[in-house]
Coordinates of C-alpha atoms in Angstrom, one line a residue:
Chain A
X1 CA 114.3 99.0 141.6
X2 CA 114.1 102.8 141.2
X3 CA 113.1 102.0 137.7
X4 CA 110.2 100.0 139.2
X5 CA 108.8 103.0 141.1
X6 CA 107.9 105.6 138.5
X7 CA 105.7 103.4 136.0
X8 CA 102.8 103.2 138.6
X9 CA 102.2 107.0 138.1
X10 CA 102.7 106.8 134.5
X11 CA 99.9 104.2 134.3
X12 CA 97.6 105.6 136.9
X13 CA 97.5 109.2 135.8
X14 CA 97.6 109.4 132.0
X15 CA 96.4 113.0 132.1
X16 CA 99.4 114.8 133.7
X17 CA 102.1 112.6 134.8
X18 CA 104.5 115.0 136.3
X19 CA 101.8 117.0 138.2
X20 CA 100.4 113.8 139.9
X21 CA 104.0 112.5 140.7
X22 CA 104.6 115.8 142.3
X23 CA 101.5 115.8 144.2
X24 CA 102.1 112.2 145.4
X25 CA 105.7 113.0 146.5
X26 CA 104.4 116.0 148.5
X27 CA 102.2 113.7 150.5
X28 CA 104.9 110.9 150.9
X29 CA 105.6 110.2 154.6
X30 CA 109.1 110.6 156.0
X31 CA 109.8 106.9 155.9
X32 CA 108.9 106.6 152.2
X33 CA 111.3 109.7 151.5
X34 CA 114.0 107.9 153.4
X35 CA 113.4 104.7 151.4
X36 CA 113.5 106.5 148.1
X37 CA 116.7 108.3 148.9
X38 CA 118.4 105.2 150.0
X39 CA 117.3 103.3 146.9
X40 CA 118.6 106.2 144.7
X41 CA 122.0 106.1 146.6
X42 CA 122.2 102.3 146.0
X43 CA 121.4 102.8 142.3
X44 CA 124.1 105.3 141.9
X45 CA 126.5 103.0 143.7
X46 CA 125.6 100.1 141.5
X47 CA 125.7 102.0 138.2
X48 CA 128.8 104.0 138.9
X49 CA 130.8 101.4 140.9
X50 CA 134.0 101.6 138.8
X51 CA 134.0 105.4 139.3
X52 CA 133.3 105.5 142.9
X53 CA 135.3 102.7 144.2
X54 CA 138.8 103.6 145.2
X55 CA 140.3 100.2 144.0
X56 CA 139.4 97.4 141.6
X57 CA 136.9 94.6 142.5
X58 CA 139.4 92.0 142.9
X59 CA 142.5 94.1 143.1
X60 CA 144.9 93.1 145.9
X61 CA 146.1 96.3 147.6
X62 CA 147.9 95.3 150.7
X63 CA 148.2 92.7 153.4
X64 CA 145.3 90.6 154.6
X65 CA 143.0 91.7 157.4
X66 CA 144.3 95.2 157.7
X67 CA 142.6 97.5 160.0
X68 CA 140.9 100.7 158.7
X69 CA 143.5 103.3 157.5
X70 CA 143.4 106.4 155.3
X71 CA 144.2 104.2 152.4
X72 CA 141.6 101.5 153.1
X73 CA 138.8 103.1 155.0
X74 CA 137.1 99.8 156.0
X75 CA 140.4 97.7 156.0
X76 CA 141.1 94.8 153.8
X77 CA 139.7 91.4 153.5
X78 CA 141.2 87.8 153.8
X79 CA 143.5 88.1 150.8
X80 CA 144.2 91.9 151.0
X81 CA 141.5 93.4 148.9
X82 CA 139.8 96.7 149.8
X83 CA 136.7 96.1 151.7
X84 CA 135.1 99.4 150.7
X85 CA 135.6 98.9 147.0
X86 CA 134.2 95.3 147.3
X87 CA 131.2 96.7 149.1
X88 CA 130.6 99.1 146.3
X89 CA 131.0 96.6 143.6
X90 CA 128.9 94.2 145.6
X91 CA 126.0 96.7 145.1
X92 CA 126.2 96.2 141.4
X93 CA 126.6 92.4 141.6
X94 CA 124.1 91.5 144.4
X95 CA 121.4 93.9 143.4
X96 CA 121.8 93.2 139.7
X97 CA 121.5 89.5 140.2
X98 CA 118.5 89.9 142.3
X99 CA 116.9 92.3 139.9
X100 CA 117.4 89.9 137.0
X101 CA 116.0 87.0 139.0
X102 CA 112.9 88.9 140.0
X103 CA 112.3 90.3 136.5
X104 CA 112.6 86.7 135.2
X105 CA 110.2 85.3 137.8
X106 CA 107.6 88.0 136.9
X107 CA 108.0 87.3 133.2
X108 CA 107.3 83.7 133.8
X109 CA 104.9 83.8 136.7
X110 CA 103.0 86.9 135.5
X111 CA 102.5 85.6 131.9
X112 CA 101.4 82.2 133.1
X113 CA 99.1 83.8 135.7
X114 CA 97.4 86.1 133.1
X115 CA 97.3 83.2 130.6
X116 CA 95.7 80.9 133.2
X117 CA 93.2 83.5 134.1
X118 CA 92.3 84.1 130.5
X119 CA 92.1 80.5 129.3
X120 CA 90.8 78.8 132.5
X121 CA 89.9 75.1 132.0
X122 CA 92.5 72.4 132.0
X123 CA 95.5 74.7 131.5
X124 CA 94.6 76.7 134.6
X125 CA 93.9 73.6 136.6
X126 CA 97.0 72.0 135.6
X127 CA 99.3 74.9 136.4
X128 CA 97.5 75.8 139.6
X129 CA 97.8 72.3 141.1
X130 CA 101.6 72.0 140.3
X131 CA 102.0 75.5 141.8
X132 CA 100.1 74.5 145.0
X133 CA 102.5 71.7 145.5
X134 CA 105.6 73.9 145.1
X135 CA 104.0 76.5 147.5
X136 CA 104.1 73.9 150.2
X137 CA 107.8 73.8 150.2
X138 CA 110.0 76.6 151.7
X139 CA 111.8 78.5 149.0
X140 CA 115.2 78.4 150.8
X141 CA 115.0 74.7 151.4
X142 CA 113.9 73.8 147.8
X143 CA 116.7 76.1 146.3
X144 CA 119.3 74.4 148.5
X145 CA 118.2 71.0 147.3
X146 CA 118.0 72.1 143.6
X147 CA 121.6 73.6 143.9
X148 CA 122.8 70.3 145.3
X149 CA 121.3 68.5 142.2
X150 CA 122.4 70.9 139.5
X151 CA 125.7 72.1 141.2
X152 CA 126.3 75.7 142.2
X153 CA 126.7 78.2 139.5
X154 CA 125.4 81.6 138.9
X155 CA 123.2 80.6 136.0
X156 CA 121.7 77.8 138.0
X157 CA 121.1 80.0 140.9
X158 CA 119.2 82.6 138.8
X159 CA 117.1 80.1 137.0
X160 CA 116.3 78.0 140.2
X161 CA 115.2 81.1 142.2
X162 CA 113.3 82.7 139.2
X163 CA 111.3 79.5 138.8
X164 CA 110.6 79.0 142.5
X165 CA 109.6 82.6 142.9
X166 CA 107.4 82.5 139.8
X167 CA 105.1 80.1 141.6
X168 CA 104.4 82.9 144.1
X169 CA 104.0 85.4 141.3
X170 CA 101.7 83.1 139.4
X171 CA 99.3 83.0 142.5
X172 CA 98.9 86.8 142.7
X173 CA 98.9 87.6 139.0
X174 CA 96.3 84.9 138.4
X175 CA 94.1 86.2 141.3
X176 CA 94.2 89.8 140.1
X177 CA 93.8 88.9 136.4
X178 CA 90.8 86.8 137.3
X179 CA 89.2 89.9 138.8
X180 CA 90.0 91.9 135.7
X181 CA 89.0 89.3 133.1
X182 CA 85.3 89.3 134.2
X183 CA 85.0 93.1 133.8
X184 CA 82.8 94.7 131.2
X185 CA 85.8 96.3 129.4
X186 CA 87.3 93.0 128.7
X187 CA 84.0 91.7 127.5
X188 CA 83.4 94.6 125.3
X189 CA 86.9 94.3 123.8
X190 CA 86.2 90.6 123.1
X191 CA 82.9 91.7 121.4
X192 CA 84.7 94.4 119.4
X193 CA 86.8 91.5 118.1
X194 CA 90.1 92.5 119.5
X195 CA 92.9 90.0 119.4
X196 CA 94.4 88.2 122.4
X197 CA 97.5 90.6 122.4
X198 CA 95.3 93.7 122.7
X199 CA 93.1 92.2 125.5
X200 CA 96.2 91.2 127.5
X201 CA 98.3 94.4 127.0
X202 CA 95.7 97.0 126.6
X203 CA 92.9 95.9 128.9
X204 CA 94.2 93.5 131.6
X205 CA 97.8 94.5 132.2
X206 CA 97.3 98.1 132.9
X207 CA 94.5 97.3 135.3
X208 CA 96.6 94.7 137.3
X209 CA 99.8 96.6 137.3
X210 CA 99.5 98.6 140.6
X211 CA 99.3 95.4 142.8
X212 CA 102.0 93.7 140.6
X213 CA 104.4 96.6 141.0
X214 CA 103.8 96.5 144.9
X215 CA 104.5 92.8 144.7
X216 CA 107.5 93.3 142.7
X217 CA 109.1 95.4 145.5
X218 CA 108.3 92.7 148.0
X219 CA 109.3 89.8 145.8
X220 CA 112.7 91.7 145.1
X221 CA 113.3 91.9 148.8
X222 CA 112.6 88.3 149.2
X223 CA 114.8 87.2 146.3
X224 CA 117.5 89.6 147.4
X225 CA 117.4 88.1 150.9
X226 CA 117.4 84.6 149.6
X227 CA 120.3 85.2 147.4
X228 CA 122.2 86.8 150.2
X229 CA 121.4 83.9 152.5
X230 CA 122.5 81.3 149.9
X231 CA 125.7 83.2 149.2
X232 CA 126.3 83.4 152.9
X233 CA 125.8 79.7 153.2
X234 CA 128.5 79.3 150.4
X235 CA 126.1 78.0 147.6
X236 CA 125.1 81.2 146.0
X237 CA 127.2 83.7 144.2
X238 CA 130.7 82.3 144.0
X239 CA 134.2 84.1 144.5
X240 CA 135.8 86.1 143.3
X241 CA 132.7 88.1 142.5
X242 CA 132.2 90.8 145.2
X243 CA 128.9 90.0 146.8
X244 CA 127.5 91.1 150.1
X245 CA 126.3 87.7 151.3
X246 CA 129.6 85.9 150.7
X247 CA 131.5 88.9 152.1
X248 CA 129.7 88.3 155.4
X249 CA 130.7 84.6 155.3
X250 CA 134.3 85.4 154.4
X251 CA 134.8 87.8 157.2
X252 CA 132.7 86.1 160.0
X253 CA 135.7 84.8 161.8
X254 CA 136.9 88.4 162.5
X255 CA 134.1 89.1 164.7
X256 CA 135.4 86.9 167.5
X257 CA 138.5 89.2 167.4
X258 CA 136.2 92.2 168.2
X259 CA 136.2 93.5 164.5
X260 CA 132.8 94.3 163.2
X261 CA 133.8 93.4 159.6
X262 CA 130.9 91.0 158.7
X263 CA 128.4 93.8 160.0
X264 CA 129.3 96.2 157.1
X265 CA 128.0 94.0 154.2
X266 CA 125.2 92.6 156.3
X267 CA 124.1 96.2 157.1
X268 CA 124.3 97.1 153.4
X269 CA 121.8 94.3 152.7
X270 CA 119.5 95.2 155.6
X271 CA 119.4 98.8 154.7
X272 CA 118.3 98.3 151.2
X273 CA 115.5 95.9 152.1
X274 CA 114.3 98.2 154.8
X275 CA 114.3 101.0 152.2
X276 CA 112.3 99.1 149.7
X277 CA 109.9 98.0 152.4
X278 CA 109.2 101.5 153.4
X279 CA 108.5 102.6 149.9
X280 CA 106.3 99.4 149.3
X281 CA 104.4 100.2 152.6
X282 CA 103.7 103.7 151.3
X283 CA 102.4 102.3 148.0
X284 CA 100.2 99.7 149.8
X285 CA 98.5 102.6 151.7
X286 CA 98.1 104.6 148.5
X287 CA 96.9 101.9 146.1
X288 CA 93.9 99.6 146.7
X289 CA 93.6 97.6 149.9
X290 CA 94.3 94.4 148.1
X291 CA 96.8 93.4 150.7
X292 CA 97.1 94.3 154.2
X293 CA 100.6 95.5 155.0
X294 CA 102.4 92.7 156.6
Chain B
X1 CA 78.5 63.1 160.0
X2 CA 79.2 66.3 162.1
X3 CA 80.3 69.1 159.9
X4 CA 83.3 69.7 161.9
X5 CA 84.5 66.1 161.6
X6 CA 83.9 66.1 157.9
X7 CA 85.8 69.4 157.4
X8 CA 88.7 68.1 159.5
X9 CA 88.8 64.8 157.6
X10 CA 88.8 66.6 154.3
X11 CA 91.6 68.9 155.4
X12 CA 93.6 65.8 156.6
X13 CA 93.2 64.1 153.3
X14 CA 94.3 67.2 151.5
X15 CA 97.4 67.4 153.9
X16 CA 98.3 63.8 153.0
X17 CA 98.0 64.4 149.3
X18 CA 100.2 67.6 149.7
X19 CA 102.8 65.6 151.5
X20 CA 102.8 62.8 148.9
X21 CA 103.2 65.4 146.1
X22 CA 106.0 67.1 147.9
X23 CA 107.8 64.0 148.4
X24 CA 107.5 63.2 144.7
X25 CA 108.9 66.5 143.9
X26 CA 111.8 66.1 146.3
X27 CA 112.6 62.6 145.0
X28 CA 112.3 63.5 141.3
X29 CA 114.5 66.5 141.6
X30 CA 117.4 64.2 141.1
X31 CA 115.8 62.9 137.9
X32 CA 115.2 66.3 136.4
X33 CA 118.8 67.0 135.7
X34 CA 119.4 66.9 131.9
X35 CA 122.2 64.4 131.3
X36 CA 121.7 62.6 134.6
X37 CA 123.2 63.2 138.1
X38 CA 126.0 60.7 137.8
X39 CA 127.3 62.1 134.4
X40 CA 127.0 65.6 135.9
X41 CA 129.0 64.9 139.0
X42 CA 131.7 62.8 137.3
X43 CA 132.2 65.3 134.5
X44 CA 132.6 65.1 130.8
X45 CA 135.8 63.1 130.9
X46 CA 134.1 60.0 132.6
X47 CA 134.0 56.9 130.5
X48 CA 130.6 55.1 130.2
X49 CA 132.0 52.3 132.4
X50 CA 132.9 54.7 135.2
X51 CA 129.4 56.2 135.0
X52 CA 127.8 52.8 135.1
X53 CA 129.9 51.7 138.1
X54 CA 129.1 55.0 139.9
X55 CA 125.3 54.5 139.3
X56 CA 125.5 51.1 140.5
X57 CA 127.2 52.1 143.7
X58 CA 124.6 54.8 144.3
X59 CA 121.7 52.4 143.3
X60 CA 120.8 54.7 140.5
X61 CA 120.7 52.0 137.9
X62 CA 117.2 50.8 138.8
X63 CA 114.0 52.5 137.5
X64 CA 113.0 55.7 139.3
X65 CA 109.5 54.5 140.3
X66 CA 111.0 51.4 142.0
X67 CA 113.4 53.7 143.9
X68 CA 110.7 56.2 144.8
X69 CA 108.6 53.7 146.5
X70 CA 111.5 52.1 148.3
X71 CA 112.7 55.5 149.5
X72 CA 109.3 56.8 150.7
X73 CA 108.4 53.3 152.3
X74 CA 111.6 53.4 154.3
X75 CA 111.4 57.2 155.0
X76 CA 108.1 56.9 156.8
X77 CA 109.7 54.3 159.0
X78 CA 112.5 56.8 159.7
X79 CA 115.2 55.1 157.5
X80 CA 116.7 57.4 154.9
X81 CA 119.2 54.9 153.5
X82 CA 122.9 55.5 153.4
X83 CA 124.9 58.6 152.5
X84 CA 126.9 59.0 149.3
X85 CA 129.9 60.0 151.3
X86 CA 132.1 57.1 152.2
X87 CA 130.1 54.8 150.0
X88 CA 133.0 53.2 148.1
X89 CA 134.8 52.6 151.3
X90 CA 134.1 49.9 153.9
X91 CA 132.2 52.3 156.1
X92 CA 128.6 53.0 155.1
X93 CA 127.2 56.1 156.8
X94 CA 123.6 55.8 157.7
X95 CA 121.7 59.0 157.0
X96 CA 119.1 58.5 159.8
X97 CA 121.9 58.0 162.4
X98 CA 123.5 61.3 161.3
X99 CA 120.3 63.2 161.3
X100 CA 118.8 62.0 164.5
X101 CA 121.1 63.9 167.1
X102 CA 121.0 67.0 164.9
X103 CA 117.2 66.9 164.4
X104 CA 116.9 66.9 168.3
X105 CA 119.2 70.0 168.4
X106 CA 117.2 71.8 165.8
X107 CA 113.9 71.2 167.5
X108 CA 115.5 72.2 170.8
X109 CA 116.5 75.5 169.3
X110 CA 113.3 76.1 167.6
X111 CA 111.3 75.2 170.7
X112 CA 113.4 77.6 172.7
X113 CA 112.7 80.3 170.3
X114 CA 109.0 79.6 170.1
X115 CA 108.5 79.5 173.9
X116 CA 109.8 83.1 174.2
X117 CA 108.4 84.5 170.9
X118 CA 104.8 83.2 170.8
X119 CA 103.4 84.6 174.2
X120 CA 105.5 87.8 173.8
X121 CA 104.4 88.7 170.3
X122 CA 100.7 87.7 170.9
X123 CA 100.6 90.0 173.9
X124 CA 102.4 92.9 172.1
X125 CA 100.5 92.4 169.0
X126 CA 97.1 92.4 170.8
X127 CA 98.2 95.6 172.7
X128 CA 99.2 97.3 169.5
X129 CA 95.8 96.4 168.0
X130 CA 93.8 97.6 171.1
X131 CA 95.8 100.8 171.4
X132 CA 95.8 101.5 167.7
X133 CA 97.4 104.6 166.3
X134 CA 98.8 105.4 169.8
X135 CA 102.6 106.1 170.1
X136 CA 103.2 102.6 171.3
X137 CA 101.6 101.2 168.1
X138 CA 103.5 103.6 165.8
X139 CA 106.8 102.7 167.4
X140 CA 106.1 99.0 167.2
X141 CA 105.0 99.4 163.6
X142 CA 108.2 101.0 162.4
X143 CA 110.5 98.8 164.5
X144 CA 108.9 95.6 163.3
X145 CA 108.8 96.9 159.7
X146 CA 112.6 97.4 160.0
X147 CA 113.5 94.1 161.6
X148 CA 111.3 92.1 159.3
X149 CA 113.4 93.4 156.3
X150 CA 116.7 92.5 157.8
X151 CA 118.5 89.3 157.0
X152 CA 118.8 86.8 159.9
X153 CA 122.6 87.0 159.8
X154 CA 122.6 90.7 160.3
X155 CA 120.6 90.4 163.6
X156 CA 122.8 87.3 164.5
X157 CA 126.1 89.1 164.1
X158 CA 124.9 92.3 165.9
X159 CA 123.9 90.0 168.8
X160 CA 127.2 88.2 168.6
X161 CA 129.2 91.6 168.5
X162 CA 127.3 93.0 171.5
X163 CA 126.7 90.0 173.8
X164 CA 129.6 87.7 173.0
X165 CA 132.4 89.9 171.9
X166 CA 131.8 93.2 173.8
X167 CA 130.0 92.1 176.9
X168 CA 131.3 88.5 177.0
X169 CA 128.1 87.2 178.3
X170 CA 127.8 84.3 175.7
X171 CA 130.1 82.2 173.5
X172 CA 130.1 83.4 169.8
X173 CA 129.8 79.7 168.8
X174 CA 127.1 77.4 170.1
X175 CA 128.9 74.1 170.3
X176 CA 126.9 71.5 171.9
X177 CA 127.3 67.6 171.8
X178 CA 125.1 64.7 172.7
X179 CA 126.3 64.7 176.2
X180 CA 125.7 68.4 176.9
X181 CA 123.5 68.8 180.0
X182 CA 120.1 70.5 179.6
X183 CA 121.1 73.8 181.4
X184 CA 124.3 74.1 179.5
X185 CA 122.4 73.4 176.3
X186 CA 120.0 76.2 177.0
X187 CA 122.9 78.6 177.8
X188 CA 124.8 77.7 174.7
X189 CA 121.7 77.9 172.4
X190 CA 120.6 81.3 174.0
X191 CA 122.1 83.6 171.3
X192 CA 120.7 81.7 168.3
X193 CA 117.4 81.3 170.0
X194 CA 117.3 85.1 170.7
X195 CA 118.1 85.8 167.0
X196 CA 115.2 83.6 165.8
X197 CA 113.0 85.2 168.5
X198 CA 113.6 88.7 167.3
X199 CA 113.1 87.7 163.6
X200 CA 109.7 85.9 164.2
X201 CA 108.4 88.4 166.9
X202 CA 108.3 91.1 164.2
X203 CA 106.3 88.9 161.8
X204 CA 104.1 87.5 164.5
X205 CA 103.2 90.9 166.1
X206 CA 102.3 92.4 162.7
X207 CA 100.2 89.5 161.8
X208 CA 98.5 89.4 165.2
X209 CA 97.8 93.1 165.1
X210 CA 96.4 92.9 161.7
X211 CA 94.1 89.9 162.7
X212 CA 92.9 91.5 165.7
X213 CA 92.1 94.8 164.0
X214 CA 90.3 92.9 161.3
X215 CA 88.3 91.0 163.9
X216 CA 87.4 94.2 165.9
X217 CA 86.1 95.8 162.8
X218 CA 83.5 93.0 162.1
X219 CA 79.9 94.0 162.3
X220 CA 78.9 91.6 165.2
X221 CA 81.5 93.3 167.4
X222 CA 80.0 96.7 166.5
X223 CA 76.6 95.3 167.2
X224 CA 77.6 94.0 170.6
X225 CA 79.1 97.3 171.5
X226 CA 76.0 99.2 170.3
X227 CA 73.8 96.9 172.4
X228 CA 75.8 98.2 175.5
X229 CA 77.7 95.0 176.3
X230 CA 80.6 95.7 178.6
X231 CA 84.2 95.8 177.1
X232 CA 85.4 92.6 178.7
X233 CA 82.3 90.7 177.7
X234 CA 82.7 91.9 174.1
X235 CA 86.2 90.4 174.2
X236 CA 85.3 87.2 176.0
X237 CA 82.1 86.3 174.4
X238 CA 82.3 87.8 170.9
X239 CA 85.8 88.5 169.9
X240 CA 87.9 85.7 171.5
X241 CA 85.8 82.7 170.0
X242 CA 86.5 84.0 166.6
X243 CA 90.1 84.9 167.4
X244 CA 91.4 81.4 167.7
X245 CA 91.5 80.7 164.0
X246 CA 93.6 83.7 163.1
X247 CA 95.8 83.3 166.1
X248 CA 96.4 79.6 165.3
X249 CA 97.2 80.7 161.7
X250 CA 99.7 83.4 162.9
X251 CA 101.4 81.0 165.2
X252 CA 101.7 78.1 162.6
X253 CA 102.9 80.5 160.0
X254 CA 105.7 81.8 162.1
X255 CA 106.7 78.5 163.4
X256 CA 106.9 77.3 159.8
X257 CA 109.1 80.4 159.1
X258 CA 111.3 79.4 162.1
X259 CA 111.9 76.1 160.5
X260 CA 113.5 77.8 157.4
X261 CA 115.3 80.5 159.4
X262 CA 117.0 77.9 161.5
X263 CA 119.2 77.0 158.5
X264 CA 121.1 80.4 158.4
X265 CA 121.1 80.9 162.2
X266 CA 122.7 77.4 162.7
X267 CA 125.4 78.2 160.2
X268 CA 126.1 81.6 161.9
X269 CA 126.5 80.0 165.4
X270 CA 128.1 76.8 164.1
X271 CA 125.2 75.0 165.9
X272 CA 125.1 71.3 165.1
X273 CA 121.6 71.1 163.8
X274 CA 119.9 69.7 160.7
X275 CA 120.2 73.0 158.8
X276 CA 123.9 73.0 159.0
X277 CA 124.0 69.3 158.0
X278 CA 121.9 70.1 154.9
X279 CA 124.2 73.1 153.8
X280 CA 127.2 70.8 154.2
X281 CA 125.5 68.1 152.2
X282 CA 124.5 70.6 149.5
X283 CA 128.2 71.6 149.0
X284 CA 129.3 67.9 148.7
X285 CA 126.2 67.1 146.7
X286 CA 125.3 64.2 149.0
X287 CA 121.8 63.6 147.8
X288 CA 120.4 61.1 150.2
X289 CA 121.3 63.6 153.1
X290 CA 119.9 66.7 151.2
X291 CA 116.6 64.8 150.3
X292 CA 116.1 63.6 153.8
X293 CA 116.6 67.1 155.2
X294 CA 114.4 68.6 152.6
X295 CA 111.7 66.2 153.3
X296 CA 111.9 66.7 157.0
X297 CA 111.8 70.6 156.6
X298 CA 108.9 70.3 154.1
X299 CA 107.0 67.9 156.2
X300 CA 107.3 70.1 159.3
X301 CA 106.1 73.0 157.3
X302 CA 103.1 71.2 155.9
X303 CA 102.2 69.6 159.2
X304 CA 102.3 73.0 161.0
X305 CA 100.0 74.6 158.4
X306 CA 97.8 71.6 158.6
X307 CA 97.6 71.8 162.4
X308 CA 96.7 75.6 162.2
X309 CA 94.0 74.8 159.7
X310 CA 92.5 72.1 161.9
X311 CA 92.6 74.3 165.0
X312 CA 90.7 77.0 163.0
X313 CA 88.2 74.4 161.8
X314 CA 87.5 73.1 165.4
X315 CA 87.2 76.4 167.0
X316 CA 85.1 77.9 164.2
X317 CA 81.8 79.0 165.9
X318 CA 80.0 78.8 162.6
X319 CA 80.8 75.1 162.2
X320 CA 80.4 74.2 165.9
X321 CA 76.9 75.6 166.1
X322 CA 75.4 74.6 162.7
X323 CA 71.8 75.9 161.8

């Protein structure tokens, strides 16, 4: 998601990108700085996981349920894998899967939303009514039901969540695109005889990008938390993939023995979502007052 | 017809249509699977005869429309058919009988959380709005922003670690059964209820604060202040009549959120509620149970939102005193 942050500036200030980025960063509040640094650290963990982790992702290094020691800083899990290494690999898997899902949902929901705003008429009505019905069902409940129908697997999880989330993205992108479609610059582009592709990518998209990027941060958090919750419930990402949600579930019995083992992966999840929220909150204050920060 | 009544009826109608649409979606989820549910569960090695027999056992051999009307017709009477598990044996498990005690437990837990969270967060949210930009408001703002972003199970395990493991005030698992006395039930459900309270207080406070700030910024409040109306009168006669709608929306939104959050919290505390039942049924792909749970969750969610809309319609001063 650190790749999601810079483009706003690129779009907003075409004249001198570096200067305006520097100016924005200077005025950034402490919470936003904290958020950005945490996100950067997570990104480093995710990208360089094999270099940073002391052991392999599913390498058995000792006995099960070892306490922390110089060899295994955070101890070992239920079959003797190094908890710290699994945490680091978990960054790659959990964040990666959430990121792919969110990108997919923006691809589907965003393009349908812009299309519906441009074409209006029956197409818009049709998609909007279907989306309305889906919005009436909580995502977690619907995802659970669909996973029961199609069976639990990674591909199913990504597709189901992307489609469900796309209904939420559709709503916002349609709303902001509708505001943009009626503007004079779109009208003049039409009169100039520009094609559909030009109108969408050169006129509408650059103008609706700031709210969509803010939404991307929030939707990423939501998808990330939903995937973690589903994995925690045992129907999301399946073992032996190192994933924070399932790691919480696997180590939950240890807490009764006074060991905070499930707290590590849970804290890893919480810290990232808090960081993204801080950055998004800063963006919300900076960009238009389209949404009140809640 | 009185405009209030007309708007309420319109909204009720819309709510019923939504409920029907959602029930169709939930029912047809089973039909959407390419290749069919029976073929998918039995795997590729199943012979056509096995698939046919399996479908007959589950009642899937009849047309979908017939099954939908049968399902929804019985569901509104509280009968959700029989579960897939133990179907081939002599013992047929009745879904409604399985759900009923668990539904009571879930509503017990949700009610406990709501009773603590609703008044507390309305009060704190209103205070944060009235003393905007004070240190109190700032602390509340960053604390709530932090807790909102946390997964339920993180808060749950912190509470377990502190209150059950270190301080030994509560049990880490909230086992209750049908015979559990009321006080014991409250005690055992305290930690899960506290978790959900913390989760929704953050949401509710932020929304209450935003709603009240929004309200206080409206021109008629400024007008009243400029006229020299006293502060308490501004709140009682100008702000409050218009505040019921946003407050109702905030409460309903968060109670609906509670309904979903309950799934994870129940699993953390091994609390025998409907959320845990649904998760178990998902793992065993027991569709009648899954669909019944999904319908109950979705219906609660829709009805809460409907209720909020109706409260905001009936308390809307513009509709109550039409020109």
